[in-house]
Amino acid sequence: MKRNTPLVVGNWKMNPPTFVEARKIFVDIKKRVQKSTSTVVIAPPFPYLYEIGKARSRTNIKLAAQNMHHEQQGAHTGEVSPKMLRDTGADYVIIGHSERRAAGETDELVRKKIDTAVKAKLIPIVCVGESKRDQHGNFFSFVEGQLRAVLADRSTATVKKIVIAYEPIWAIGTGKHATTEDVEEMRLFIQKIISTLYDRATAGKVTVLYGGSVNADNCTELWQSGISGFLVGGASLRPAEFAAIVNVTETQL
Ligand code: PGA
C-alpha cells in the first residue's frame, strides 16, 4: 500500500510548565520545520492552544488537542468541547492515549469521541497498543480488539479521516522502542483489520503512525517500517531533535 503524506505529531503532554517556555519551544520548532513537506502537528496543553495557534502565523504547522469531551456542549465542569478546540485553530485531536485510558477512558468513550470529533471537523488521532508483548502473539488480538471496538460500523467516509497511532505502552517514555520489524508487522496487521472491516481502499487512506520513545537516533531506522509518521512525546519538546525526526519523514524510501 502507498504511504500517505507523512505526518509527525508532537505530544507535549503536561509540559512545559509556563506559556513563556511553550512559546520559546514552539518558535524554535517553527523555524526548523516551516518548510517541511511533511505535515507537522503540535499538541500543546489546553491553556496554550489558542496562543500557540496564533504563533503559527503563516506556516503550515497544524494544531492538535490532547483530549476532548465526547459531547458538543453542556454541563460538564472542567471539560473541553470539540467546537471549542476548533475555535482555537485545532485541526486534530489525540483520542484514547494510553495515559488517558489508564485514567479510565474506555473503548466505548473513545468511539463516542471519534464521532463527535469528526462531526466537529477535527481529525482524530486514535491511539492503540498493548501493555506488554508475549511470545504467543496475544498482543495482536489485543490491538485487534481495540480497533474493532472503536472502528466497526462506521461510514467509510469517517474511517478514512482517522489517524491510527500504534503506541505500545511499554515503549512510551521508557527509551525502549519497538523494532522496525515489529512496527512494520503491526502496521500491516492494522491495515489488514481495517481492510476486513471495510475494504482495501479505505485501509489505504488511514494514516498509521508509530509512537513510543521515538528520537533522533532511532527515527531513520523506524521510518523503514513503512508507517506514515510518528507520534512523538518527550523528543517533541526538544526542537532540534523534533526537527530531525520531521526531516527523516521527508525522505522517500
Ligand atoms: P514518548 O511518548 O515519545 O515520550 O515515548 C509518546 C507518546 O506518549 O505519545
mmCIF file of C-alpha atoms and ligand atoms in Angstrom, residues 11 13 94 97-99 127 167 171-175 211-215 231-236, ligand 1:
data_model
loop_
_atom_site.group_PDB
_atom_site.id
_atom_site.type_symbol
_atom_site.label_atom_id
_atom_site.label_comp_id
_atom_site.label_asym_id
_atom_site.label_seq_id
_atom_site.Cartn_x
_atom_site.Cartn_y
_atom_site.Cartn_z
ATOM 1 C CA ASN A 11 2.541 15.481 22.005
ATOM 2 C CA LYS A 13 1.618 16.148 27.373
ATOM 3 C CA ILE A 94 -5.479 12.878 20.132
ATOM 4 C CA HIS A 97 -3.904 7.934 24.513
ATOM 5 C CA SER A 98 -2.816 5.158 26.887
ATOM 6 C CA GLU A 99 -2.230 7.723 29.628
ATOM 7 C CA CYS A 127 -4.062 5.581 19.952
ATOM 8 C CA GLU A 167 1.809 3.125 20.622
ATOM 9 C CA ALA A 171 7.587 1.783 24.749
ATOM 10 C CA ILE A 172 6.097 5.090 25.908
ATOM 11 C CA GLY A 173 8.568 7.240 27.800
ATOM 12 C CA THR A 174 10.786 4.248 28.556
ATOM 13 C CA GLY A 175 13.550 4.665 25.993
ATOM 14 C CA GLY A 211 4.783 6.268 18.830
ATOM 15 C CA GLY A 212 6.880 5.193 21.809
ATOM 16 C CA SER A 213 10.377 6.526 22.560
ATOM 17 C CA VAL A 214 10.918 7.886 19.051
ATOM 18 C CA ASN A 215 14.039 10.051 18.970
ATOM 19 C CA LEU A 231 3.650 10.425 17.419
ATOM 20 C CA VAL A 232 6.456 11.908 19.469
ATOM 21 C CA GLY A 233 6.304 12.647 23.193
ATOM 22 C CA GLY A 234 9.485 13.614 25.047
ATOM 23 C CA ALA A 235 11.549 14.452 21.953
ATOM 24 C CA SER A 236 8.903 16.925 20.716
HETATM 25 P P1 PGA B 1 7.392 9.234 24.137
HETATM 26 O O1 PGA B 1 5.789 9.406 24.187
HETATM 27 O O2 PGA B 1 7.831 9.645 22.758
HETATM 28 O O3 PGA B 1 7.894 10.163 25.206
HETATM 29 O O4 PGA B 1 7.667 7.807 24.414
HETATM 30 C C1 PGA B 1 4.978 9.069 23.109
HETATM 31 C C2 PGA B 1 3.524 9.354 23.436
HETATM 32 O O5 PGA B 1 3.115 9.083 24.567
HETATM 33 O O6 PGA B 1 2.758 9.831 22.584
#
